[in-house]
JSON list of C-alpha atoms in Angstrom, two decimals:
[
{"chain": "J", "resi": 1, "resn": "TYR", "atom": "CA", "xyz": [47.51, 42.35, 46.12]},
{"chain": "J", "resi": 2, "resn": "LYS", "atom": "CA", "xyz": [44.85, 41.87, 43.20]},
{"chain": "J", "resi": 3, "resn": "SER", "atom": "CA", "xyz": [45.93, 43.14, 39.54]},
{"chain": "J", "resi": 4, "resn": "THR", "atom": "CA", "xyz": [42.92, 43.60, 36.85]},
{"chain": "J", "resi": 5, "resn": "TYR", "atom": "CA", "xyz": [43.77, 43.58, 33.43]},
{"chain": "J", "resi": 6, "resn": "TYR", "atom": "CA", "xyz": [41.51, 44.14, 29.80]},
{"chain": "J", "resi": 7, "resn": "TYR", "atom": "CA", "xyz": [40.70, 41.47, 27.77]},
{"chain": "J", "resi": 8, "resn": "HIS", "atom": "CA", "xyz": [39.86, 42.90, 24.53]},
{"chain": "J", "resi": 9, "resn": "ILE", "atom": "CA", "xyz": [37.49, 39.92, 22.42]},
{"chain": "J", "resi": 10, "resn": "LYS", "atom": "CA", "xyz": [38.68, 39.06, 19.14]},
{"chain": "J", "resi": 11, "resn": "GLY", "atom": "CA", "xyz": [36.76, 36.11, 18.70]},
{"chain": "J", "resi": 12, "resn": "ASP", "atom": "CA", "xyz": [36.47, 32.86, 20.52]},
{"chain": "J", "resi": 13, "resn": "THR", "atom": "CA", "xyz": [37.61, 33.36, 24.33]},
{"chain": "J", "resi": 14, "resn": "THR", "atom": "CA", "xyz": [37.75, 29.93, 25.51]},
{"chain": "J", "resi": 15, "resn": "ALA", "atom": "CA", "xyz": [41.05, 29.11, 24.75]},
{"chain": "J", "resi": 16, "resn": "ASP", "atom": "CA", "xyz": [42.70, 32.12, 26.12]},
{"chain": "J", "resi": 17, "resn": "PHE", "atom": "CA", "xyz": [40.50, 32.16, 29.45]},
{"chain": "J", "resi": 18, "resn": "LEU", "atom": "CA", "xyz": [41.62, 28.18, 29.79]},
{"chain": "J", "resi": 19, "resn": "LEU", "atom": "CA", "xyz": [45.35, 29.29, 29.28]},
{"chain": "J", "resi": 20, "resn": "MET", "atom": "CA", "xyz": [44.91, 32.03, 31.82]},
{"chain": "J", "resi": 21, "resn": "GLU", "atom": "CA", "xyz": [43.13, 29.73, 34.42]},
{"chain": "J", "resi": 22, "resn": "LYS", "atom": "CA", "xyz": [46.01, 27.22, 33.91]},
{"chain": "J", "resi": 23, "resn": "LEU", "atom": "CA", "xyz": [48.29, 30.14, 34.46]},
{"chain": "J", "resi": 24, "resn": "ALA", "atom": "CA", "xyz": [46.72, 31.33, 37.82]},
{"chain": "J", "resi": 25, "resn": "ALA", "atom": "CA", "xyz": [46.26, 27.69, 39.26]},
{"chain": "J", "resi": 26, "resn": "ASP", "atom": "CA", "xyz": [50.10, 27.25, 38.09]},
{"chain": "J", "resi": 27, "resn": "TYR", "atom": "CA", "xyz": [50.96, 30.20, 40.21]},
{"chain": "J", "resi": 28, "resn": "HIS", "atom": "CA", "xyz": [48.39, 29.66, 43.01]},
{"chain": "J", "resi": 29, "resn": "VAL", "atom": "CA", "xyz": [46.14, 32.51, 42.32]},
{"chain": "J", "resi": 30, "resn": "LYS", "atom": "CA", "xyz": [42.48, 32.76, 41.49]},
{"chain": "J", "resi": 31, "resn": "VAL", "atom": "CA", "xyz": [41.62, 34.44, 38.19]},
{"chain": "J", "resi": 32, "resn": "LEU", "atom": "CA", "xyz": [38.07, 36.06, 37.30]},
{"chain": "J", "resi": 33, "resn": "PHE", "atom": "CA", "xyz": [36.49, 37.16, 34.45]},
{"chain": "J", "resi": 34, "resn": "ASN", "atom": "CA", "xyz": [34.03, 39.62, 34.07]},
{"chain": "J", "resi": 35, "resn": "LYS", "atom": "CA", "xyz": [32.29, 41.39, 30.93]},
{"chain": "J", "resi": 36, "resn": "CYS", "atom": "CA", "xyz": [32.93, 44.69, 31.16]},
{"chain": "J", "resi": 37, "resn": "ASN", "atom": "CA", "xyz": [30.63, 47.33, 31.72]},
{"chain": "J", "resi": 38, "resn": "PRO", "atom": "CA", "xyz": [31.02, 50.63, 29.30]},
{"chain": "J", "resi": 39, "resn": "GLY", "atom": "CA", "xyz": [28.37, 52.49, 30.89]},
{"chain": "J", "resi": 40, "resn": "ALA", "atom": "CA", "xyz": [30.84, 52.69, 34.45]},
{"chain": "J", "resi": 41, "resn": "GLY", "atom": "CA", "xyz": [33.96, 53.65, 32.10]},
{"chain": "J", "resi": 42, "resn": "ASP", "atom": "CA", "xyz": [34.88, 50.32, 30.82]},
{"chain": "J", "resi": 43, "resn": "PRO", "atom": "CA", "xyz": [35.89, 49.68, 27.29]},
{"chain": "J", "resi": 44, "resn": "ALA", "atom": "CA", "xyz": [33.40, 48.47, 25.26]},
{"chain": "J", "resi": 45, "resn": "ASN", "atom": "CA", "xyz": [33.97, 44.42, 23.98]},
{"chain": "J", "resi": 46, "resn": "SER", "atom": "CA", "xyz": [36.10, 43.43, 26.55]},
{"chain": "J", "resi": 47, "resn": "TYR", "atom": "CA", "xyz": [36.49, 41.98, 29.85]},
{"chain": "J", "resi": 48, "resn": "ASP", "atom": "CA", "xyz": [38.02, 42.67, 33.33]},
{"chain": "J", "resi": 49, "resn": "VAL", "atom": "CA", "xyz": [40.29, 39.77, 34.06]},
{"chain": "J", "resi": 50, "resn": "GLU", "atom": "CA", "xyz": [41.28, 40.10, 37.87]},
{"chain": "J", "resi": 51, "resn": "PHE", "atom": "CA", "xyz": [44.10, 37.79, 39.35]},
{"chain": "J", "resi": 52, "resn": "MET", "atom": "CA", "xyz": [44.30, 37.68, 43.08]},
{"chain": "J", "resi": 53, "resn": "PRO", "atom": "CA", "xyz": [45.67, 35.63, 46.15]},
{"chain": "J", "resi": 54, "resn": "GLN", "atom": "CA", "xyz": [43.46, 32.69, 46.84]},
{"chain": "J", "resi": 55, "resn": "CYS", "atom": "CA", "xyz": [42.15, 33.39, 50.21]},
{"chain": "J", "resi": 56, "resn": "CYS", "atom": "CA", "xyz": [41.32, 37.19, 49.30]},
{"chain": "J", "resi": 57, "resn": "GLY", "atom": "CA", "xyz": [38.06, 38.48, 47.49]},
{"chain": "J", "resi": 58, "resn": "LYS", "atom": "CA", "xyz": [34.59, 39.94, 48.43]},
{"chain": "J", "resi": 59, "resn": "GLY", "atom": "CA", "xyz": [33.42, 36.82, 49.83]},
{"chain": "J", "resi": 60, "resn": "GLU", "atom": "CA", "xyz": [36.16, 37.13, 52.38]},
{"chain": "J", "resi": 61, "resn": "VAL", "atom": "CA", "xyz": [35.70, 40.48, 52.96]},
{"chain": "J", "resi": 62, "resn": "VAL", "atom": "CA", "xyz": [32.22, 39.68, 54.14]},
{"chain": "J", "resi": 63, "resn": "ASP", "atom": "CA", "xyz": [33.03, 37.15, 56.29]},
{"chain": "J", "resi": 64, "resn": "PHE", "atom": "CA", "xyz": [36.23, 39.16, 57.99]},
{"chain": "J", "resi": 65, "resn": "LEU", "atom": "CA", "xyz": [33.27, 42.42, 58.38]},
{"chain": "J", "resi": 66, "resn": "ILE", "atom": "CA", "xyz": [30.57, 39.70, 60.25]},
{"chain": "J", "resi": 67, "resn": "GLY", "atom": "CA", "xyz": [33.21, 38.26, 62.09]},
{"chain": "J", "resi": 68, "resn": "GLU", "atom": "CA", "xyz": [34.67, 41.93, 63.39]},
{"chain": "J", "resi": 69, "resn": "LEU", "atom": "CA", "xyz": [31.11, 43.53, 63.78]},
{"chain": "J", "resi": 70, "resn": "GLY", "atom": "CA", "xyz": [29.71, 40.15, 65.54]},
{"chain": "J", "resi": 71, "resn": "VAL", "atom": "CA", "xyz": [26.61, 40.14, 63.32]},
{"chain": "J", "resi": 72, "resn": "THR", "atom": "CA", "xyz": [24.88, 37.30, 61.58]},
{"chain": "J", "resi": 73, "resn": "SER", "atom": "CA", "xyz": [24.89, 37.12, 57.64]},
{"chain": "J", "resi": 74, "resn": "GLU", "atom": "CA", "xyz": [20.90, 37.88, 57.73]},
{"chain": "J", "resi": 75, "resn": "ASN", "atom": "CA", "xyz": [21.64, 41.28, 58.90]},
{"chain": "J", "resi": 76, "resn": "VAL", "atom": "CA", "xyz": [24.37, 41.83, 55.77]},
{"chain": "J", "resi": 77, "resn": "TYR", "atom": "CA", "xyz": [23.30, 43.22, 52.39]},
{"chain": "J", "resi": 78, "resn": "CYS", "atom": "CA", "xyz": [25.08, 42.77, 49.41]},
{"chain": "J", "resi": 79, "resn": "PHE", "atom": "CA", "xyz": [24.93, 44.87, 46.01]},
{"chain": "J", "resi": 80, "resn": "GLY", "atom": "CA", "xyz": [26.85, 44.36, 42.94]},
{"chain": "J", "resi": 81, "resn": "ASP", "atom": "CA", "xyz": [26.74, 44.17, 38.94]},
{"chain": "J", "resi": 82, "resn": "SER", "atom": "CA", "xyz": [28.71, 40.88, 37.83]},
{"chain": "J", "resi": 83, "resn": "PHE", "atom": "CA", "xyz": [30.13, 37.70, 38.39]},
{"chain": "J", "resi": 84, "resn": "ASN", "atom": "CA", "xyz": [32.80, 38.98, 40.91]},
{"chain": "J", "resi": 85, "resn": "ASP", "atom": "CA", "xyz": [30.22, 40.26, 43.08]},
{"chain": "J", "resi": 86, "resn": "PHE", "atom": "CA", "xyz": [29.01, 36.05, 43.58]},
{"chain": "J", "resi": 87, "resn": "SER", "atom": "CA", "xyz": [31.55, 35.20, 46.12]},
{"chain": "J", "resi": 88, "resn": "MET", "atom": "CA", "xyz": [29.95, 37.77, 48.19]},
{"chain": "J", "resi": 89, "resn": "PHE", "atom": "CA", "xyz": [26.76, 37.15, 47.49]},
{"chain": "J", "resi": 90, "resn": "SER", "atom": "CA", "xyz": [26.88, 33.66, 48.86]},
{"chain": "J", "resi": 91, "resn": "ARG", "atom": "CA", "xyz": [27.47, 34.42, 52.41]},
{"chain": "J", "resi": 92, "resn": "THR", "atom": "CA", "xyz": [24.26, 36.60, 53.02]},
{"chain": "J", "resi": 93, "resn": "GLN", "atom": "CA", "xyz": [20.56, 36.08, 51.76]},
{"chain": "J", "resi": 94, "resn": "HIS", "atom": "CA", "xyz": [20.36, 39.51, 50.82]},
{"chain": "J", "resi": 95, "resn": "ALA", "atom": "CA", "xyz": [22.41, 39.80, 47.68]},
{"chain": "J", "resi": 96, "resn": "PHE", "atom": "CA", "xyz": [21.17, 42.06, 44.77]},
{"chain": "J", "resi": 97, "resn": "LEU", "atom": "CA", "xyz": [22.26, 43.09, 41.30]},
{"chain": "J", "resi": 98, "resn": "VAL", "atom": "CA", "xyz": [21.74, 46.54, 40.29]},
{"chain": "J", "resi": 99, "resn": "GLY", "atom": "CA", "xyz": [19.45, 47.01, 37.17]},
{"chain": "J", "resi": 100, "resn": "ASN", "atom": "CA", "xyz": [22.41, 47.72, 34.72]},
{"chain": "J", "resi": 101, "resn": "ALA", "atom": "CA", "xyz": [24.09, 44.43, 35.72]},
{"chain": "J", "resi": 102, "resn": "ASP", "atom": "CA", "xyz": [25.93, 42.24, 33.19]},
{"chain": "J", "resi": 103, "resn": "PRO", "atom": "CA", "xyz": [23.00, 40.34, 31.47]},
{"chain": "J", "resi": 104, "resn": "GLU", "atom": "CA", "xyz": [24.70, 36.94, 31.94]},
{"chain": "J", "resi": 105, "resn": "ALA", "atom": "CA", "xyz": [24.90, 37.40, 35.88]},
{"chain": "J", "resi": 106, "resn": "LYS", "atom": "CA", "xyz": [21.41, 38.30, 35.81]},
{"chain": "J", "resi": 107, "resn": "ARG", "atom": "CA", "xyz": [20.65, 35.04, 33.97]},
{"chain": "J", "resi": 108, "resn": "ILE", "atom": "CA", "xyz": [22.10, 33.28, 37.24]},
{"chain": "J", "resi": 109, "resn": "HIS", "atom": "CA", "xyz": [21.17, 35.66, 40.12]},
{"chain": "J", "resi": 110, "resn": "SER", "atom": "CA", "xyz": [17.28, 36.17, 40.50]},
{"chain": "J", "resi": 111, "resn": "GLN", "atom": "CA", "xyz": [17.57, 39.39, 42.72]},
{"chain": "J", "resi": 112, "resn": "VAL", "atom": "CA", "xyz": [17.70, 42.57, 40.61]},
{"chain": "J", "resi": 113, "resn": "LEU", "atom": "CA", "xyz": [17.06, 45.75, 41.53]},
{"chain": "J", "resi": 114, "resn": "GLU", "atom": "CA", "xyz": [14.77, 48.01, 38.79]},
{"chain": "J", "resi": 115, "resn": "GLY", "atom": "CA", "xyz": [17.17, 50.98, 39.24]},
{"chain": "J", "resi": 116, "resn": "GLU", "atom": "CA", "xyz": [20.64, 51.24, 37.75]},
{"chain": "J", "resi": 117, "resn": "TYR", "atom": "CA", "xyz": [23.89, 52.36, 39.62]},
{"chain": "J", "resi": 118, "resn": "CYS", "atom": "CA", "xyz": [23.75, 53.90, 42.78]},
{"chain": "J", "resi": 119, "resn": "TYR", "atom": "CA", "xyz": [19.89, 54.84, 42.27]},
{"chain": "J", "resi": 120, "resn": "GLY", "atom": "CA", "xyz": [18.95, 50.97, 42.76]},
{"chain": "J", "resi": 121, "resn": "ILE", "atom": "CA", "xyz": [21.16, 50.53, 45.44]},
{"chain": "J", "resi": 122, "resn": "LYS", "atom": "CA", "xyz": [19.60, 53.99, 47.05]},
{"chain": "J", "resi": 123, "resn": "SER", "atom": "CA", "xyz": [15.81, 52.89, 46.60]},
{"chain": "J", "resi": 124, "resn": "LYS", "atom": "CA", "xyz": [16.89, 49.57, 48.21]},
{"chain": "J", "resi": 125, "resn": "LEU", "atom": "CA", "xyz": [18.30, 50.89, 51.28]},
{"chain": "J", "resi": 126, "resn": "GLU", "atom": "CA", "xyz": [15.46, 53.07, 51.65]},
{"chain": "J", "resi": 127, "resn": "GLU", "atom": "CA", "xyz": [12.94, 50.05, 51.30]},
{"chain": "J", "resi": 128, "resn": "ILE", "atom": "CA", "xyz": [14.95, 48.45, 53.98]},
{"chain": "J", "resi": 129, "resn": "LEU", "atom": "CA", "xyz": [15.43, 51.13, 56.20]},
{"chain": "J", "resi": 130, "resn": "HIS", "atom": "CA", "xyz": [11.77, 52.29, 56.36]}
]
């Protein structure tokens, strides 16, 4: 089970985020904060706040697929646009942010595609497959 809520920024977020992290820990779930992308239909000046079980996430999905398909992490390519993709990125050598990714995520992760959204992914897949 995963729930996502929007947090509308009204000043310094530090105290609120610390409170949400403490509550998440108290209830044995993890919480992720990602700056919203209005270009993808999210509200402006907001964060996505995701609460999910400790054992679940995008990284665990990659682990599951590697096990089910019997492939190595070198044969897995991941694409994303924000910090919530980093657990997935840590499972493979081929992890890319799309061109319109969160600027903070782009400062941390160096492999950024030129194209935005699906256009960046399509271009990279064409390069890989040809």
